[in-house]
Amino acid sequence: MGAPSDAMVEAQASEPEWTEDKLVSSLARLKEMHIQLRHLRGTIPRMMGPLREQHPSPEQFYSNFAKATTRAHEDMIAFQNLMQDPRNQAILDQAKKSRRENPDGITVWRVTDHPNWLDVREEASLKHSPNEPEEGNDDRNAVKEEDYRAALKKFEENHPTLKASIQDEGSNIIQIQLPPPSNLNFIIEPKPTSQNPTTYTITTPEKSKINTALLNEIANRPKSTNLTYLLEMLASYTNLRSSPCVKCKRLMDRNAQFPTVRTRVRTKTADSQHVYQWQAFHKGCV
């Protein structure tokens, strides 16, 4: 065979390098795509749900059915946008290329062999950051000087499927939007004081029973002056409708409520890395 042409060498040199960090981030994106695809299996049953329920009036029935249909449409659009995202297309193309070049040793992967797969978390984002104080340490000084925009940028890097933004220039009000299937929105308003560390008020645009339960749990969180901790806690609700309770192993309790309580535990991986993981509990199971 002849030597590769200059064009081939240039093309190979221009290809982005698939570093370990990029591979981990790509796996997180593929994981999110797979979870959303599984969520679509229940689209029609969820859309038809109001047809199986009793309604106080025809108007209420129409309203409930219209909302269910709208949510189903939004789920479909969200997944379509996810599939058409150029970044995700590049990941899929790289996976196909890797299979062609290294076809040996590829085994069948089954989601049932990985019970924690539906927990939408990127393990790299769980690794302890020097910007996040150790459990039990006083984080007053670290939080008092915290740069909101820097914290948001780091948060978005760790959670590429979430949307985080400053509401208005000149204000530090933060908007957080979680992707389907949770479809939750949070507004974080910092309350700085001259003597004490900044505290944060969290609200939701939608008023519902589940949102009220979430806000109660968030308000009772530890490390109430740590913005990074708060952002990670909000991100843990991405799997609200898919992650069962750690104690009873059920997604819904006897009152048809999702596990809204979140506790963070620190574990050690096989390579001696310390990572934080969020566990879900029903209110009655704590």
Short mmCIF file of C-alpha atoms in Angstrom, two decimals:
data_model
loop_
_atom_site.label_atom_id
_atom_site.label_comp_id
_atom_site.label_asym_id
_atom_site.label_seq_id
_atom_site.Cartn_x
_atom_site.Cartn_y
_atom_site.Cartn_z
CA MET A 1 0.00 0.00 0.00
CA GLY A 2 1.21 3.53 -0.73
CA ALA A 3 1.85 6.20 1.82
CA PRO A 4 -1.23 8.15 2.91
CA SER A 5 -1.87 11.30 0.93
CA ASP A 6 -1.44 14.78 2.37
CA ALA A 7 -5.24 15.19 2.35
CA MET A 8 -5.72 12.03 4.41
CA VAL A 9 -3.06 13.10 6.92
CA GLU A 10 -4.64 16.55 7.20
CA ALA A 11 -8.12 15.06 7.71
CA GLN A 12 -6.87 12.74 10.43
CA ALA A 13 -5.08 15.59 12.18
CA SER A 14 -8.22 17.74 12.09
CA GLU A 15 -10.38 15.09 13.77
CA PRO A 16 -11.15 15.97 17.41
CA GLU A 17 -9.28 13.94 19.98
CA TRP A 18 -11.52 11.61 21.99
CA THR A 19 -9.99 12.07 25.42
CA GLU A 20 -11.18 10.21 28.51
CA ASP A 21 -13.11 13.26 29.72
CA LYS A 22 -14.83 13.59 26.35
CA LEU A 23 -15.73 9.89 26.34
CA VAL A 24 -17.25 10.17 29.83
CA SER A 25 -19.25 13.24 28.78
CA SER A 26 -20.39 11.45 25.62
CA LEU A 27 -21.56 8.44 27.62
CA ALA A 28 -23.63 10.79 29.76
CA ARG A 29 -25.29 12.18 26.63
CA LEU A 30 -26.00 8.67 25.27
CA LYS A 31 -27.42 7.73 28.64
CA GLU A 32 -29.79 10.70 28.58
CA MET A 33 -30.90 9.82 25.04
CA HIS A 34 -31.59 6.23 26.07
CA ILE A 35 -33.57 7.27 29.14
CA GLN A 36 -35.70 9.70 27.16
CA LEU A 37 -36.32 7.05 24.52
CA ARG A 38 -37.53 4.64 27.21
CA HIS A 39 -39.74 7.41 28.58
CA LEU A 40 -41.46 7.70 25.19
CA ARG A 41 -42.78 4.16 25.59
CA GLY A 42 -45.35 5.53 28.01
CA THR A 43 -46.35 8.51 25.85
CA ILE A 44 -49.65 7.08 24.57
CA PRO A 45 -50.73 5.62 27.96
CA ARG A 46 -49.99 8.98 29.63
CA MET A 47 -51.86 10.84 26.91
CA MET A 48 -54.86 8.52 27.28
CA GLY A 49 -54.77 8.74 31.08
CA PRO A 50 -57.55 11.36 31.37
CA LEU A 51 -59.90 9.03 29.45
CA ARG A 52 -59.73 6.54 32.34
CA GLU A 53 -60.42 9.10 35.05
CA GLN A 54 -63.54 10.72 36.46
CA HIS A 55 -63.89 14.48 35.90
CA PRO A 56 -66.21 16.97 37.61
CA SER A 57 -67.23 18.54 34.29
CA PRO A 58 -66.74 18.19 30.52
CA GLU A 59 -64.66 21.37 30.60
CA GLN A 60 -62.28 19.87 33.17
CA PHE A 61 -62.03 16.66 31.14
CA TYR A 62 -61.14 18.66 28.03
CA SER A 63 -58.56 20.70 29.95
CA ASN A 64 -56.88 17.60 31.42
CA PHE A 65 -56.82 15.81 28.09
CA ALA A 66 -55.42 18.88 26.32
CA LYS A 67 -52.65 19.18 28.91
CA ALA A 68 -51.76 15.49 28.60
CA THR A 69 -51.65 15.79 24.81
CA THR A 70 -49.48 18.90 25.00
CA ARG A 71 -47.04 17.20 27.37
CA ALA A 72 -46.83 14.19 25.04
CA HIS A 73 -46.09 16.48 22.12
CA GLU A 74 -43.42 18.30 24.14
CA ASP A 75 -41.78 14.98 25.03
CA MET A 76 -41.65 14.00 21.36
CA ILE A 77 -40.18 17.35 20.33
CA ALA A 78 -37.60 17.21 23.14
CA PHE A 79 -36.41 13.78 22.02
CA GLN A 80 -36.37 14.84 18.38
CA ASN A 81 -34.22 17.85 19.25
CA LEU A 82 -31.94 15.61 21.30
CA MET A 83 -31.46 13.22 18.38
CA GLN A 84 -30.83 16.07 15.92
CA ASP A 85 -28.31 17.83 18.15
CA PRO A 86 -25.03 17.94 16.15
CA ARG A 87 -23.07 17.03 19.28
CA ASN A 88 -25.10 13.84 19.73
CA GLN A 89 -24.85 13.02 16.02
CA ALA A 90 -21.06 13.29 16.30
CA ILE A 91 -21.09 10.86 19.23
CA LEU A 92 -23.21 8.34 17.31
CA ASP A 93 -20.96 8.67 14.26
CA GLN A 94 -17.90 8.07 16.42
CA ALA A 95 -19.54 4.97 17.93
CA LYS A 96 -20.25 3.56 14.45
CA LYS A 97 -16.69 4.30 13.38
CA SER A 98 -15.27 2.62 16.47
CA ARG A 99 -17.37 -0.53 15.85
CA ARG A 100 -16.13 -0.71 12.27
CA GLU A 101 -12.49 -0.30 13.24
CA ASN A 102 -12.62 -2.52 16.35
CA PRO A 103 -15.35 -5.14 15.82
CA ASP A 104 -13.83 -7.79 18.10
CA GLY A 105 -14.84 -8.22 21.73
CA ILE A 106 -18.11 -6.25 21.54
CA THR A 107 -20.61 -7.83 23.91
CA VAL A 108 -24.36 -7.40 24.27
CA TRP A 109 -25.32 -4.67 26.75
CA ARG A 110 -28.54 -4.98 28.74
CA VAL A 111 -30.01 -2.24 30.89
CA THR A 112 -31.23 -4.89 33.37
CA ASP A 113 -27.58 -5.66 34.19
CA HIS A 114 -27.14 -2.09 35.43
CA PRO A 115 -29.92 -1.21 37.90
CA ASN A 116 -28.58 2.33 38.45
CA TRP A 117 -28.55 3.19 34.76
CA LEU A 118 -31.84 5.13 34.91
CA ASP A 119 -30.37 7.40 37.56
CA VAL A 120 -29.57 10.38 35.36
CA ARG A 121 -26.17 11.27 36.80
CA GLU A 122 -22.82 11.75 35.19
CA GLU A 123 -20.29 10.10 37.45
CA ALA A 124 -17.61 12.59 36.49
CA SER A 125 -19.78 15.39 37.88
CA LEU A 126 -20.00 13.60 41.22
CA LYS A 127 -16.26 13.74 41.83
CA HIS A 128 -15.36 16.05 44.64
CA SER A 129 -14.47 19.54 43.48
CA PRO A 130 -12.21 21.86 45.45
CA ASN A 131 -14.94 24.50 45.03
CA GLU A 132 -17.36 22.34 47.01
CA PRO A 133 -16.57 22.04 50.74
CA GLU A 134 -16.22 18.65 52.34
CA GLU A 135 -19.20 17.35 54.30
CA GLY A 136 -19.27 18.82 57.77
CA ASN A 137 -16.98 21.77 56.94
CA ASP A 138 -18.11 25.35 57.45
CA ASP A 139 -18.67 26.80 53.98
CA ARG A 140 -19.43 30.37 55.01
CA ASN A 141 -16.38 32.04 53.48
CA ALA A 142 -16.44 29.98 50.28
CA VAL A 143 -20.09 30.79 49.57
CA LYS A 144 -19.87 34.44 50.55
CA GLU A 145 -17.40 35.11 47.72
CA GLU A 146 -19.00 32.75 45.21
CA ASP A 147 -19.24 33.88 41.61
CA TYR A 148 -22.73 32.99 40.46
CA ARG A 149 -21.85 32.87 36.80
CA ALA A 150 -18.78 30.72 37.38
CA ALA A 151 -20.89 28.32 39.46
CA LEU A 152 -23.51 28.16 36.70
CA LYS A 153 -20.90 27.54 34.03
CA LYS A 154 -19.44 24.64 35.99
CA PHE A 155 -22.92 23.31 36.65
CA GLU A 156 -23.81 23.36 32.94
CA GLU A 157 -20.56 21.57 32.08
CA ASN A 158 -21.42 18.81 34.55
CA HIS A 159 -25.06 18.59 33.38
CA PRO A 160 -25.18 19.28 29.61
CA THR A 161 -28.88 18.31 29.32
CA LEU A 162 -30.03 20.90 31.86
CA LYS A 163 -30.66 24.58 31.14
CA ALA A 164 -29.33 27.16 33.59
CA SER A 165 -29.35 30.91 33.05
CA ILE A 166 -29.35 34.28 34.78
CA GLN A 167 -32.84 35.76 34.53
CA ASP A 168 -31.81 39.37 33.88
CA GLU A 169 -28.54 41.19 33.45
CA GLY A 170 -27.74 42.99 36.64
CA SER A 171 -29.55 40.44 38.79
CA ASN A 172 -28.42 37.11 40.15
CA ILE A 173 -31.79 35.40 39.86
CA ILE A 174 -31.15 31.96 38.37
CA GLN A 175 -33.52 29.86 36.27
CA ILE A 176 -33.04 26.08 36.15
CA GLN A 177 -34.94 23.90 33.67
CA LEU A 178 -34.74 20.12 33.95
CA PRO A 179 -35.29 18.01 30.82
CA PRO A 180 -38.05 15.44 30.28
CA PRO A 181 -39.34 13.33 31.85
CA SER A 182 -39.22 15.57 34.92
CA ASN A 183 -39.91 18.88 33.10
CA LEU A 184 -39.31 20.82 36.30
CA ASN A 185 -38.46 24.51 36.49
CA PHE A 186 -36.89 26.28 39.45
CA ILE A 187 -36.12 29.92 40.17
CA ILE A 188 -33.29 30.67 42.63
CA GLU A 189 -33.16 34.13 44.17
CA PRO A 190 -30.10 34.95 46.31
CA LYS A 191 -30.69 36.95 49.49
CA PRO A 192 -27.34 38.59 50.36
CA THR A 193 -26.85 40.25 53.72
CA SER A 194 -24.08 42.43 55.10
CA GLN A 195 -23.18 40.18 58.03
CA ASN A 196 -24.37 36.65 57.23
CA PRO A 197 -23.70 34.33 54.24
CA THR A 198 -26.00 34.57 51.25
CA THR A 199 -29.14 32.45 51.47
CA TYR A 200 -31.31 31.34 48.57
CA THR A 201 -35.07 31.39 48.03
CA ILE A 202 -36.33 28.71 45.63
CA THR A 203 -39.69 28.91 43.85
CA THR A 204 -41.39 27.22 40.90
CA PRO A 205 -43.55 28.87 38.22
CA GLU A 206 -46.07 26.01 38.40
CA LYS A 207 -48.20 25.46 41.48
CA SER A 208 -48.93 21.79 42.10
CA LYS A 209 -48.84 19.21 44.85
CA ILE A 210 -45.58 17.71 43.63
CA ASN A 211 -43.91 21.13 43.35
CA THR A 212 -45.00 22.03 46.88
CA ALA A 213 -43.51 18.79 48.20
CA LEU A 214 -40.25 19.45 46.33
CA LEU A 215 -39.96 23.01 47.63
CA ASN A 216 -40.47 21.79 51.19
CA GLU A 217 -37.63 19.29 50.85
CA ILE A 218 -35.34 21.83 49.18
CA ALA A 219 -36.04 24.39 51.89
CA ASN A 220 -35.02 21.86 54.56
CA ARG A 221 -31.73 20.93 52.88
CA PRO A 222 -28.42 21.07 54.76
CA LYS A 223 -25.70 23.51 53.65
CA SER A 224 -28.36 26.13 52.94
CA THR A 225 -25.79 28.80 52.00
CA ASN A 226 -23.93 26.65 49.45
CA LEU A 227 -25.06 27.41 45.88
CA THR A 228 -23.16 24.47 44.38
CA TYR A 229 -24.87 22.04 46.75
CA LEU A 230 -28.27 23.57 45.90
CA LEU A 231 -27.71 23.29 42.15
CA GLU A 232 -26.64 19.65 42.44
CA MET A 233 -29.70 18.88 44.57
CA LEU A 234 -31.99 20.42 41.96
CA ALA A 235 -30.24 18.38 39.25
CA SER A 236 -30.94 15.21 41.24
CA TYR A 237 -34.66 15.70 40.56
CA THR A 238 -34.09 15.00 36.87
CA ASN A 239 -34.90 11.36 37.68
CA LEU A 240 -37.90 12.20 39.88
CA ARG A 241 -40.28 10.14 37.72
CA SER A 242 -37.89 7.27 37.03
CA SER A 243 -35.79 6.61 40.15
CA PRO A 244 -37.53 4.45 42.81
CA CYS A 245 -37.26 4.93 46.54
CA VAL A 246 -34.06 3.42 47.94
CA LYS A 247 -35.90 1.95 50.95
CA CYS A 248 -39.18 0.53 49.59
CA LYS A 249 -37.92 0.06 45.99
CA ARG A 250 -41.16 1.55 44.64
CA LEU A 251 -41.53 4.54 42.34
CA MET A 252 -44.77 5.70 43.95
CA ASP A 253 -45.95 5.29 47.52
CA ARG A 254 -49.46 4.36 48.67
CA ASN A 255 -50.53 7.98 48.11
CA ALA A 256 -49.29 7.90 44.52
CA GLN A 257 -46.43 10.28 45.38
CA PHE A 258 -42.95 10.19 43.86
CA PRO A 259 -39.86 10.03 46.13
CA THR A 260 -39.17 13.73 46.73
CA VAL A 261 -36.64 13.40 49.56
CA ARG A 262 -32.99 13.56 48.48
CA THR A 263 -29.99 12.63 50.59
CA ARG A 264 -26.40 12.78 49.43
CA VAL A 265 -23.92 10.07 50.32
CA ARG A 266 -20.20 9.94 49.71
CA THR A 267 -18.83 6.68 48.38
CA LYS A 268 -15.47 5.39 47.21
CA THR A 269 -14.99 3.91 43.77
CA ALA A 270 -12.74 1.01 42.80
CA ASP A 271 -9.99 3.45 41.80
CA SER A 272 -10.17 5.14 45.24
CA GLN A 273 -12.00 8.22 43.94
CA HIS A 274 -14.53 9.78 46.29
CA VAL A 275 -17.85 10.54 44.57
CA TYR A 276 -21.15 11.95 45.75
CA GLN A 277 -24.39 10.17 44.91
CA TRP A 278 -27.95 11.29 45.51
CA GLN A 279 -30.47 8.82 46.88
CA ALA A 280 -34.25 9.14 46.56
CA PHE A 281 -36.74 8.42 49.34
CA HIS A 282 -40.46 8.78 49.86
CA LYS A 283 -41.38 11.14 52.65
CA GLY A 284 -42.87 8.24 54.62
CA CYS A 285 -39.79 6.05 54.14
CA VAL A 286 -37.31 8.37 55.81
#
